[in-house]
Short mmCIF file of C-alpha atoms in Angstrom, two decimals:
data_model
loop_
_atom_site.label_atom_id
_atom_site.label_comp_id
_atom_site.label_asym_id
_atom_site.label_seq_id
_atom_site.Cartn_x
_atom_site.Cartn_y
_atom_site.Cartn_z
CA UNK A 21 20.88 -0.59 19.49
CA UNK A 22 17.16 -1.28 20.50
CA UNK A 23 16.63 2.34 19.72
CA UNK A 24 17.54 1.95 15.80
CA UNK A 25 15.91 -1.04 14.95
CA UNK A 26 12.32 0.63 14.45
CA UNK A 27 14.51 3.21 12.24
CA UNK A 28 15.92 0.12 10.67
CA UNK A 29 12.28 -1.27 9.63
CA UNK A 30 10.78 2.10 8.71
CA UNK A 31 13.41 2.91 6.18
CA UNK A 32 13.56 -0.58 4.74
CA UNK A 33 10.06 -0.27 4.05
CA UNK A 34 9.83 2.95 2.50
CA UNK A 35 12.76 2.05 0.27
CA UNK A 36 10.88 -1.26 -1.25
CA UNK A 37 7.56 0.89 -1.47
CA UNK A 38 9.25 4.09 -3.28
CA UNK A 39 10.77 1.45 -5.64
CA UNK A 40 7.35 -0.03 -6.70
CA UNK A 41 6.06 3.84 -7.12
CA UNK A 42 8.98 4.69 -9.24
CA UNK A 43 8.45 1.26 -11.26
CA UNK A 44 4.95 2.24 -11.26
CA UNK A 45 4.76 5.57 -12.99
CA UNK A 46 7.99 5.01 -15.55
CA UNK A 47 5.71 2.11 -16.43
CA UNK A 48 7.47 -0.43 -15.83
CA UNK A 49 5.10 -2.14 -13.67
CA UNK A 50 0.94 -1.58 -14.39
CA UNK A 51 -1.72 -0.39 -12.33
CA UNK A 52 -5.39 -1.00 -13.16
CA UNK A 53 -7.62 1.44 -14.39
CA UNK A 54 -6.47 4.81 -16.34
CA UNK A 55 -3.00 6.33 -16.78
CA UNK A 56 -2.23 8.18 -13.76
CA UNK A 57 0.99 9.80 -15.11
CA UNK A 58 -0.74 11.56 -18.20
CA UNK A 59 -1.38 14.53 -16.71
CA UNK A 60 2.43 14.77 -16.45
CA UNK A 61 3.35 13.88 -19.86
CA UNK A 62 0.67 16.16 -21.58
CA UNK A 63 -1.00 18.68 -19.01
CA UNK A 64 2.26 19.80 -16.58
CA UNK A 65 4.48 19.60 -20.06
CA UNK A 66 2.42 21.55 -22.15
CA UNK A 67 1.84 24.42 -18.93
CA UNK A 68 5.90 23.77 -18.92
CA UNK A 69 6.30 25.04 -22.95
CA UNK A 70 4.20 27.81 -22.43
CA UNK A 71 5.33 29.10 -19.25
CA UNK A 72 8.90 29.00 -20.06
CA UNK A 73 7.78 32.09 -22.50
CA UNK A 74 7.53 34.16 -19.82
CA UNK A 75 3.30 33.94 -19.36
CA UNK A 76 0.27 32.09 -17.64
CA UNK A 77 -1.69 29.69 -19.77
CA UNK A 78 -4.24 32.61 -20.42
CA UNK A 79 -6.36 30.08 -22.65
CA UNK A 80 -5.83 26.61 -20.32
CA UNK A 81 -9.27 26.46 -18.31
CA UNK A 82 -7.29 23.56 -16.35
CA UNK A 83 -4.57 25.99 -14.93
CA UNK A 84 -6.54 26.76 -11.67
CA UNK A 85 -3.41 27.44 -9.53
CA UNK A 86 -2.23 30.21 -7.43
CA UNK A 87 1.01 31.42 -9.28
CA UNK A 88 3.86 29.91 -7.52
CA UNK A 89 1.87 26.97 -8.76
CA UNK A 90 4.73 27.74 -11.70
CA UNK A 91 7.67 27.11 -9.84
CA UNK A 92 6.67 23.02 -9.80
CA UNK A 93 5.66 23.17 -12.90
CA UNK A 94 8.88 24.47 -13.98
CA UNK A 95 11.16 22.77 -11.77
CA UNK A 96 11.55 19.58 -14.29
CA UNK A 97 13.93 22.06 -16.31
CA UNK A 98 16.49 21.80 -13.85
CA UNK A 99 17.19 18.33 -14.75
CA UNK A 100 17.95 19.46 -18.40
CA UNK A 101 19.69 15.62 -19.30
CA UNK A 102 16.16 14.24 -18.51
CA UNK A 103 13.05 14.03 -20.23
CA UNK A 104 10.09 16.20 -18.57
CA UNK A 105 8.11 13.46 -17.28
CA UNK A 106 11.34 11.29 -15.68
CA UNK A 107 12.71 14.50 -14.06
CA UNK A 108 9.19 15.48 -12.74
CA UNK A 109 9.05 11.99 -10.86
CA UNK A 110 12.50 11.91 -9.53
CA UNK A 111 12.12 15.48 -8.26
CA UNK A 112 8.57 14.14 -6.55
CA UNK A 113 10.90 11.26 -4.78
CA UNK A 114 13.37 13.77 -3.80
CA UNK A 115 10.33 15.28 -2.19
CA UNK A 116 9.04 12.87 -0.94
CA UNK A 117 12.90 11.79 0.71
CA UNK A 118 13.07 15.18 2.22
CA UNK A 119 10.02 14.75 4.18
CA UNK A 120 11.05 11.56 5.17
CA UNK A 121 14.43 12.70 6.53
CA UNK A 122 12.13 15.74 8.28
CA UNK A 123 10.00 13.59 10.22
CA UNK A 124 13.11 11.32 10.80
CA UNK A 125 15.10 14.28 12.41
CA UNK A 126 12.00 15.26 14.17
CA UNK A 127 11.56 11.79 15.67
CA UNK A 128 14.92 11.90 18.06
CA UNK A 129 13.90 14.83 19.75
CA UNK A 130 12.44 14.82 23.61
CA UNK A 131 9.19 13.71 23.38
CA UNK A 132 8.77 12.77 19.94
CA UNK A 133 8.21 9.76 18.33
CA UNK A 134 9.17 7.82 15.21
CA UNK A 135 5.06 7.26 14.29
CA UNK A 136 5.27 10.15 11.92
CA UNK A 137 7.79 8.95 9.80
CA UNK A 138 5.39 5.29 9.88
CA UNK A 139 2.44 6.99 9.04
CA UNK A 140 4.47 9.55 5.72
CA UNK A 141 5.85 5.90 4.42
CA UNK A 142 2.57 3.73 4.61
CA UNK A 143 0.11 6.94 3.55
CA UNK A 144 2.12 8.24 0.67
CA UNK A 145 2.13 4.51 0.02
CA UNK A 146 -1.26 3.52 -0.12
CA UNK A 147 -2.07 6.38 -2.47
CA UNK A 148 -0.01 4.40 -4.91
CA UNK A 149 1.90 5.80 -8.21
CA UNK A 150 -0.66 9.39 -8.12
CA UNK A 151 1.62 10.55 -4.88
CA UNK A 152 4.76 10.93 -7.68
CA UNK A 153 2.03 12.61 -10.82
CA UNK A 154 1.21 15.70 -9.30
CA UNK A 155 2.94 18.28 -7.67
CA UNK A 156 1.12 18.28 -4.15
CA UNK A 157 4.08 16.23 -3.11
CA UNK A 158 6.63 18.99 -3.27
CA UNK A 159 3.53 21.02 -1.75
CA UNK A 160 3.30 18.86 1.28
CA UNK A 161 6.87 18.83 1.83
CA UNK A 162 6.94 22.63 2.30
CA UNK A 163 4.19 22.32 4.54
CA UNK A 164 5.68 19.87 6.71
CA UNK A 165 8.75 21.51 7.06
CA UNK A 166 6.26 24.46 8.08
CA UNK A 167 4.86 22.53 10.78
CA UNK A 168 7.68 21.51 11.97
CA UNK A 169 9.36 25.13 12.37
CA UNK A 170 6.57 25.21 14.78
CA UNK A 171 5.72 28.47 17.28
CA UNK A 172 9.60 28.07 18.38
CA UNK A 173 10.41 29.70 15.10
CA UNK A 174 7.41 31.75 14.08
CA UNK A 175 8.64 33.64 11.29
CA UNK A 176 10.30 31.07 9.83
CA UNK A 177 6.64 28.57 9.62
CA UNK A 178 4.94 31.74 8.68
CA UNK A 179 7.21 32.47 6.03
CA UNK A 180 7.15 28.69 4.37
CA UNK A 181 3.26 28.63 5.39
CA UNK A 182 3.02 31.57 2.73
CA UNK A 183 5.11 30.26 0.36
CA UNK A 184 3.06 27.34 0.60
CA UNK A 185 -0.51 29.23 0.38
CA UNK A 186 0.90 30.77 -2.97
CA UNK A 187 1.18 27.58 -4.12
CA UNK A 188 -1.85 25.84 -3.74
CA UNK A 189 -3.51 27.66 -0.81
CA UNK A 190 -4.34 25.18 1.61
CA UNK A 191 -1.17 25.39 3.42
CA UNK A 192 -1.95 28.75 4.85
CA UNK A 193 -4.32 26.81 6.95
CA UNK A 194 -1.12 25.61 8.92
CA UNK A 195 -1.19 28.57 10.77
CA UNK A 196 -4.99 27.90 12.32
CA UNK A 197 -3.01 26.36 16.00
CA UNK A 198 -0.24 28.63 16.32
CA UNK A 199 -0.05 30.29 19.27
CA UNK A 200 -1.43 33.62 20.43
CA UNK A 201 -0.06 36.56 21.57
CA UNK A 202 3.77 37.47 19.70
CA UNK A 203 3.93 33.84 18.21
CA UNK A 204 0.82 34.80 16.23
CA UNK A 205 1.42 38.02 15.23
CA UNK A 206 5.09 37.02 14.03
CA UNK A 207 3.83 33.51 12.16
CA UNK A 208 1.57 35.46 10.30
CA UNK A 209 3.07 38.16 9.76
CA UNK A 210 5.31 36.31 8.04
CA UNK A 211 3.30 34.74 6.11
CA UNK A 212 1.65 37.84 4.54
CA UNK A 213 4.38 39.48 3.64
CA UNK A 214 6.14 36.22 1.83
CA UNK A 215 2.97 35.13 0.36
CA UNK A 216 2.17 38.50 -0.66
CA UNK A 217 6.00 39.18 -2.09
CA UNK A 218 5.46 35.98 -4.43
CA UNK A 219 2.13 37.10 -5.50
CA UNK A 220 3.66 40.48 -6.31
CA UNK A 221 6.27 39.54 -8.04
CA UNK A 222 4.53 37.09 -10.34
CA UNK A 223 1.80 39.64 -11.18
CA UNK A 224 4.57 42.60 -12.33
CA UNK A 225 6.46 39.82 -13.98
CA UNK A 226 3.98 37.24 -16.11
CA UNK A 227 0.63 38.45 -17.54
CA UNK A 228 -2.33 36.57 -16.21
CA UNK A 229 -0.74 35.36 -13.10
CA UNK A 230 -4.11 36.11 -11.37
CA UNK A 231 -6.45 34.22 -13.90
CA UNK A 232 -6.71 31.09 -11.57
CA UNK A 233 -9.58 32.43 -9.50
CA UNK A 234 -11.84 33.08 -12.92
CA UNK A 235 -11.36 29.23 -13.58
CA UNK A 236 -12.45 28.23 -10.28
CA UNK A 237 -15.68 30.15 -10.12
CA UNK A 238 -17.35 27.92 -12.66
CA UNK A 239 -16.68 24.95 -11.20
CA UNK A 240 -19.12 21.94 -10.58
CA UNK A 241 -19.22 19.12 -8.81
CA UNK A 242 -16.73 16.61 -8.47
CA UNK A 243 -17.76 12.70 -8.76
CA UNK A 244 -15.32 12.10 -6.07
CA UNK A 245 -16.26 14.64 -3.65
CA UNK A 246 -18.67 14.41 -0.49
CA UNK A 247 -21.39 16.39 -2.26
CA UNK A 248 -21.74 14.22 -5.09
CA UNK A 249 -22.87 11.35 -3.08
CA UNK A 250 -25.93 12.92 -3.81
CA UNK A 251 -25.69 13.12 -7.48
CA UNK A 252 -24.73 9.38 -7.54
CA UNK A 253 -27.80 8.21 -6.20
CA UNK A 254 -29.74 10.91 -7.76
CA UNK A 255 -28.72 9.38 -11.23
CA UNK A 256 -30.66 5.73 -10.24
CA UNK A 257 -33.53 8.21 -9.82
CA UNK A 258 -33.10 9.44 -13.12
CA UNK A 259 -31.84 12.76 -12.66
CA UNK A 260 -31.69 14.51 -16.13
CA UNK A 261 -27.84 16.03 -15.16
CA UNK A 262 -24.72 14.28 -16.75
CA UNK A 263 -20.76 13.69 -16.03
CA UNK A 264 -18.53 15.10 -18.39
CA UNK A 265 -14.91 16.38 -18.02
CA UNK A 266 -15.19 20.18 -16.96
CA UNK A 267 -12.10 22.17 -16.07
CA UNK A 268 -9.77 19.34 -16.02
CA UNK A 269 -11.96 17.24 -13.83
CA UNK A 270 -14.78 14.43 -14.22
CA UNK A 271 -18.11 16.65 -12.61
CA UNK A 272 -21.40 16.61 -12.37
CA UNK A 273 -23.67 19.07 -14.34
CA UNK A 274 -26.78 19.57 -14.47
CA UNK A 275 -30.26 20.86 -12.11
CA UNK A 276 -29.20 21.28 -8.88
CA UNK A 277 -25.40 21.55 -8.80
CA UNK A 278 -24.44 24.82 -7.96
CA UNK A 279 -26.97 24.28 -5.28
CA UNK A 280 -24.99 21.42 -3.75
CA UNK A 281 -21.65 23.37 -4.40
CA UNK A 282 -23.03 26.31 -2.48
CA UNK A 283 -23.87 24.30 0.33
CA UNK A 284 -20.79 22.53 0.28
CA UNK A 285 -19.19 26.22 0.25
CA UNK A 286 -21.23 27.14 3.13
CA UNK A 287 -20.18 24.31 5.35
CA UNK A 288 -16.68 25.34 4.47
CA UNK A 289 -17.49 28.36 5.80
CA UNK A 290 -18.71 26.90 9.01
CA UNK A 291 -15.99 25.21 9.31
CA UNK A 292 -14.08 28.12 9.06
CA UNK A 293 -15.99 29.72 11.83
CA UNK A 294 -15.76 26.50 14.05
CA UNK A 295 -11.87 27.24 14.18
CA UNK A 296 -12.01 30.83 14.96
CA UNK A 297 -14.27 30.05 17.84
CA UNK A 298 -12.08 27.50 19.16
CA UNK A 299 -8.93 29.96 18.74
CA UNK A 300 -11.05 32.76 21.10
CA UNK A 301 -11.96 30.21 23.64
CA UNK A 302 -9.01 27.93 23.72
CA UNK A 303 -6.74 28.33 26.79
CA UNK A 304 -3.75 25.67 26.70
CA UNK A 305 -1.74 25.24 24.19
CA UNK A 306 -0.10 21.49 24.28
CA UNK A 307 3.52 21.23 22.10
CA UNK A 308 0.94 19.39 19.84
CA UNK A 309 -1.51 22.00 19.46
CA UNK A 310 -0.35 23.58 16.45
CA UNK A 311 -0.06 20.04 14.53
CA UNK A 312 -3.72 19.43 15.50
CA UNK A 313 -5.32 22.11 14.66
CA UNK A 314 -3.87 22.42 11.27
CA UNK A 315 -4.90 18.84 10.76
CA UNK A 316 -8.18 19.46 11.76
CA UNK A 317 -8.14 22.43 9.49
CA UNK A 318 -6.92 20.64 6.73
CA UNK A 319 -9.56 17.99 7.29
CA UNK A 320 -12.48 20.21 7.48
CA UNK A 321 -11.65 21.81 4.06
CA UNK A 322 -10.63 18.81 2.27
CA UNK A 323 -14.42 17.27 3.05
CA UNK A 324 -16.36 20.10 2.66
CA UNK A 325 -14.55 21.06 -0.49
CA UNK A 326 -16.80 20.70 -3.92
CA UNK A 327 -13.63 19.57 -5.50
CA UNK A 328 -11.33 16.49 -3.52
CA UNK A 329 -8.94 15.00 -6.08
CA UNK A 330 -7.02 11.52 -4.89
CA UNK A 331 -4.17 13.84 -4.30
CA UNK A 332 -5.73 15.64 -1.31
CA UNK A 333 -5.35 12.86 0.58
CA UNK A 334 -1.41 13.51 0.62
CA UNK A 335 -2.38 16.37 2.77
CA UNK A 336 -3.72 14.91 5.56
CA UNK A 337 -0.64 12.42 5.51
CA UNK A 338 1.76 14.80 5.90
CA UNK A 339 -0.19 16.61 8.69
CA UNK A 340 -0.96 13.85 10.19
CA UNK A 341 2.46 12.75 10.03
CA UNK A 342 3.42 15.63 11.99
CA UNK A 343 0.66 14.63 14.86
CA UNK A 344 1.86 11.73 15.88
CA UNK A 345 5.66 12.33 15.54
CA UNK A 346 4.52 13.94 19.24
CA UNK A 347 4.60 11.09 21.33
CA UNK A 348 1.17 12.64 23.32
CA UNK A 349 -0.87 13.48 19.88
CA UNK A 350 -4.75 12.58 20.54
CA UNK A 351 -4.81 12.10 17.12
CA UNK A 352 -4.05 8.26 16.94
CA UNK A 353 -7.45 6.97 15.55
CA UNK A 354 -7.56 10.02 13.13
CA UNK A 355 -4.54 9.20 11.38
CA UNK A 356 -5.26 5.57 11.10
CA UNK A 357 -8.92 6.26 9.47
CA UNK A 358 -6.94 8.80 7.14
CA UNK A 359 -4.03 6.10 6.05
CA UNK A 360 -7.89 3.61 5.77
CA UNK A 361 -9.51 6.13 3.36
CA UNK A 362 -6.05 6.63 1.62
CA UNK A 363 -5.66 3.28 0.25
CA UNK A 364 -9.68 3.37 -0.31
CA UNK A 365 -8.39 6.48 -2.76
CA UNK A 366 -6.12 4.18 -4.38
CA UNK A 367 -9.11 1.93 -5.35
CA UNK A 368 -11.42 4.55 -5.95
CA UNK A 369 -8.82 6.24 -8.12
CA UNK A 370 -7.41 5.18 -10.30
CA UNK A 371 -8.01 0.60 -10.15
CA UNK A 372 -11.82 1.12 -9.91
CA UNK A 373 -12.40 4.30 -11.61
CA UNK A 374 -15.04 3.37 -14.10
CA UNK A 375 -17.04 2.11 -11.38
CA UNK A 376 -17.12 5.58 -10.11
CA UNK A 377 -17.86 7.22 -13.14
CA UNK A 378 -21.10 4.87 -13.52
CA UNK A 379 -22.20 5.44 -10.23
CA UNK A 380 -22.89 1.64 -9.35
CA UNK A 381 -22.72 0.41 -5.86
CA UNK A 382 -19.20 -0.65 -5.89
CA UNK A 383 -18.57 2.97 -7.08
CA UNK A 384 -20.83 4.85 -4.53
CA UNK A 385 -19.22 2.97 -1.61
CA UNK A 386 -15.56 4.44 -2.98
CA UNK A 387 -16.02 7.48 -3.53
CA UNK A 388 -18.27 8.12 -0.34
CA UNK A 389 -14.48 8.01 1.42
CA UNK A 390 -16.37 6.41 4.23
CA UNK A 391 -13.67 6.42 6.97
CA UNK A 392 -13.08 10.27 6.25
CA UNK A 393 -16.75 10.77 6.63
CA UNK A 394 -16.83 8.49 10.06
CA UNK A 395 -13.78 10.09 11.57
CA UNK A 396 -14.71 13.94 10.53
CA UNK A 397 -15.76 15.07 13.84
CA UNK A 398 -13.49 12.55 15.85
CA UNK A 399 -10.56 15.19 15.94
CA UNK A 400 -12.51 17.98 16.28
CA UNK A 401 -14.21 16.55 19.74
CA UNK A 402 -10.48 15.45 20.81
CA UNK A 403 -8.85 19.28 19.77
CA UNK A 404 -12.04 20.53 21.48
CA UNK A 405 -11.85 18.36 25.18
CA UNK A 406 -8.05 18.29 24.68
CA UNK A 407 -7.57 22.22 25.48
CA UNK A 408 -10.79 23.97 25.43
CA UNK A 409 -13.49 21.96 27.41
CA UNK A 410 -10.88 20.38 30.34
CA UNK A 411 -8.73 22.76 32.74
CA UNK A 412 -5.23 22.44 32.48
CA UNK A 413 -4.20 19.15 34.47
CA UNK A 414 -7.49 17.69 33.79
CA UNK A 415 -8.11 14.44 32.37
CA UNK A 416 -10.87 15.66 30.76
CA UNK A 417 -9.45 15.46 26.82
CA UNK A 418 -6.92 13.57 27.82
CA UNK A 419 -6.35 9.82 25.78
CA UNK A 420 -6.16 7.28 29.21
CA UNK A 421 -3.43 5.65 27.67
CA UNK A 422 -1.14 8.63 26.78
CA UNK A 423 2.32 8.60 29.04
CA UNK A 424 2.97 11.74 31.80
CA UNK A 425 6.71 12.63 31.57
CA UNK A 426 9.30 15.91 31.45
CA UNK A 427 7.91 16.29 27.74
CA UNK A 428 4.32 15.06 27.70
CA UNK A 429 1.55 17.99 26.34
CA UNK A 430 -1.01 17.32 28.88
CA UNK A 431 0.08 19.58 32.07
CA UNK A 432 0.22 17.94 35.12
CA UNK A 433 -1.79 18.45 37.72
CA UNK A 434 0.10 20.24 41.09
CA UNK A 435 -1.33 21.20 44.66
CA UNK A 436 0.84 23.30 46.76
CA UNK A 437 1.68 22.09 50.22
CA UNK A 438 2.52 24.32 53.04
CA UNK A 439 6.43 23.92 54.29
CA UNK A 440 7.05 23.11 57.47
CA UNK A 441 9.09 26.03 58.69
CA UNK A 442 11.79 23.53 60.23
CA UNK A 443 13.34 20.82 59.07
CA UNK A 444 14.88 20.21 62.38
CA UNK A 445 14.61 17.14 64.91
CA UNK A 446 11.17 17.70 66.88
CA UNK A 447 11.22 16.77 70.37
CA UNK A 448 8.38 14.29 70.90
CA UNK A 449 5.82 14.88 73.61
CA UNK A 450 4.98 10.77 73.89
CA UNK A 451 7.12 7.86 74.82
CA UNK A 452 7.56 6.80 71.25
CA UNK A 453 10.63 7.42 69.88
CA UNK A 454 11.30 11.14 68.80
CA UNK A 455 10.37 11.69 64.86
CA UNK A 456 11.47 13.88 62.08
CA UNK A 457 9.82 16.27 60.52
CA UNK A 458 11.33 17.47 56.75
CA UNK A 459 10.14 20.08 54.97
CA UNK A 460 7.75 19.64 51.82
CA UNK A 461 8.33 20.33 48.64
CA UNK A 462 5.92 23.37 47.66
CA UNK A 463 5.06 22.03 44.14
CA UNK A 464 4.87 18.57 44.85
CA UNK A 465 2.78 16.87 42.49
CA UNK A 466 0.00 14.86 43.86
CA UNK A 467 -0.39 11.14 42.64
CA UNK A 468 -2.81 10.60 39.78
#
């Protein structure tokens, strides 16, 4: 009985906090600051009327999506009996529910942990009524359920990995931990051939499906992105650029903007090449590995990315949700400063907004997402120490207080005895008392 009570808690809570979301974006209870549920009613419904025709929105700047990005768009029409808005929030807590019950399954298994399904209530939580108006929900879902799959079914988190990336892209980053050798080639693999399938399929089918990556290429700066610290203070300095609403987003234009976005590009990039060297060099793969490195992934984009929209921050939930539903994740502290800059979102986006917008202190401080910025290179040292820089058995990488047991990550460490050939009574030579000598075990470990 001891065993359900933390079950117990964990769902009570995330039933009184989904209430307060669904109260919160059918309006029946208010949230400072702007509307967060009008890109449903007018952006996602008008993509809706015009992709029910059978076409992209060829002349919508704001449709910067991969085209599976259609299938959530047009998944309200299921739920004919319902207005568009209502059935897009009800699918988003269905979503949300079938991550819940993932993480739940996932959490009675050997060496797992109910933390993940903690840290998917609180963070999807903290983010407030944006988690249920827009569609990264159903995104994160698939990519948890990705994750998940893990390396023991390869094809099968390649395959939803690509289904993902031909969503909104940034799931095909799941696949930066799996591991190498046939696990690899299978996962991605996989993913190619689903991701390219989808792609396919929309391109013969609907005219324009490919128009997304025009729209992106002219974007600026967003207000809310790392990057645009810079901007903020530049504008006490009187900077000559302005914020306006550019592709669907509050930016920055003006001198020296697509400078900044190319160097937040470039770090991307480095990032990029940060996690390729650490696939060549790594040597143990933990049954958290995977997990980890797609969080780290996830986090290294998602800060050097021009453009971070409150909604981002449901992706490092969900993969951080995965982390710790291993009960040896090193990723503790990383999780907690993600649920901390979460709920910062919430303020930043949408109670305190305007501040924002008018880059005045109280505004700077929010949208510098100080605990992402603080915690950045946190997980990369502990995915670096944790299998690259210590030797299997090591506790180099290791967190002191993480448990050793039949299911733990961290390998033990072993020294081989020699046997004793006989495990017979030895005749002593002395006049003490004739002794035993029993043969030892050959991979006994030592004590650490």
């Amino acid at each position: 009985m001891r065993r359900e009570l933390p079950g117990l808690r964990v769902l009570a809570v995330w039933g009184v906090t989904r209430a307060l979301l669904l109260l919160c974006v059918f309006r029946v209870l208010t949230v400072p600051g702007p509307d967060v549920t009008s890109d449903v009613s007018f952006i996602y419904q008008g993509w809706y009327e015009i992709l029910r025709t059978g076409t992209f929105p060829l002349d919508d700047v704001t449709w910067q999506y991969p085209p599976a990005a259609a299938l959530a768009v047009l998944a309200p029409g299921a739920l004919p009996f319902l207005g568009y808005p209502a059935a897009f929030f009800l699918l988003s807590f269905a979503a949300d529910a079938v991550v819940t019950v993932l993480l739940g399954y996932a959490s009675v298994r050997p060496g797992r942990t109910v933390r993940g399904v903690w840290v998917w209530t609180v963070g999807v939580a903290a983010l407030g009524p944006t988690a249920y108006a827009r569609y990264d929900l159903m995104v994160t879902a698939v990519a948890v359920a990705a994750l998940l799959a893990g390396t023991g079914r390869a094809r099968t988190m390649g395959a939803l990995a690509g289904v993902g990336a031909v969503v909104k892209v940034w799931p095909v980053l799941l696949l930066a931990g799996v591991t190498r050798g046939r696990a690899a080639r299978r996962a991605w693999a996989a993913a190619v051939a689903t991701a390219g399938g989808v792609a396919l399929l929309f391109w013969v089918a609907m005219p324009g499906a490919l128009a997304f990556l025009t729209f992106q290429r002219d974007r600026g700066t967003e207000i809310e992105s790392l990057g645009a610290l810079v901007f903020h203070v530049a504008r006490h300095l009187n900077w000559p650029g302005t914020v306006q609403l550019n592709y669907g987003s509050v930016e920055f234009l003006g001198p020296g903007v697509p400078l900044v976005s190319g160097l937040a590009q470039g770090l991307s990039a480095a990032g990029l090449g940060w996690l390729v060297v650490w696939r060549v060099r790594v040597r143990v793969w933990g049954v958290a590995t995977a997990a980890e490195a797609a969080f780290v992934a996830v986090l290294l984009f998602t800060t050097t990315s021009r453009v971070i929209s409150p909604q981002y921050m449901l992706w490092l939930v969900g993969v951080a949700a995965v982390c710790l539903s291993f009960r040896d994740s090193r990723m503790l502290r990383p999780a907690a400063l993600v649920l901390a800059a979460t709920l910062v979102t919430f303020l930043e986006f949408p109670v305190w907004f305007s501040h924002v917008v008018a880059s005045d202190a109280l505004g700077v401080g929010l949208a510098g997402r100080a605990e992402i910025c603080a915690g950045k290179f946190q997980p990369l040292r502990r995915l670096r120490s944790g299998v690259w820089g210590g030797a299997p058995g090591s506790e180099k990488g290791r967190d002191r207080g993480a448990p050793r047991g039949p299911y733990s990550s961290t390998p033990r460490r072993y020294s081989r005895h020699r046997p004793v050939k006989s495990s017979t009574v030895v005749p002593s030579t002395s006049r003490r008392a004739p002794s035993t000598a029993v043969a030892r075990c050959p991979w006994r470990p030592t004590a650490s």
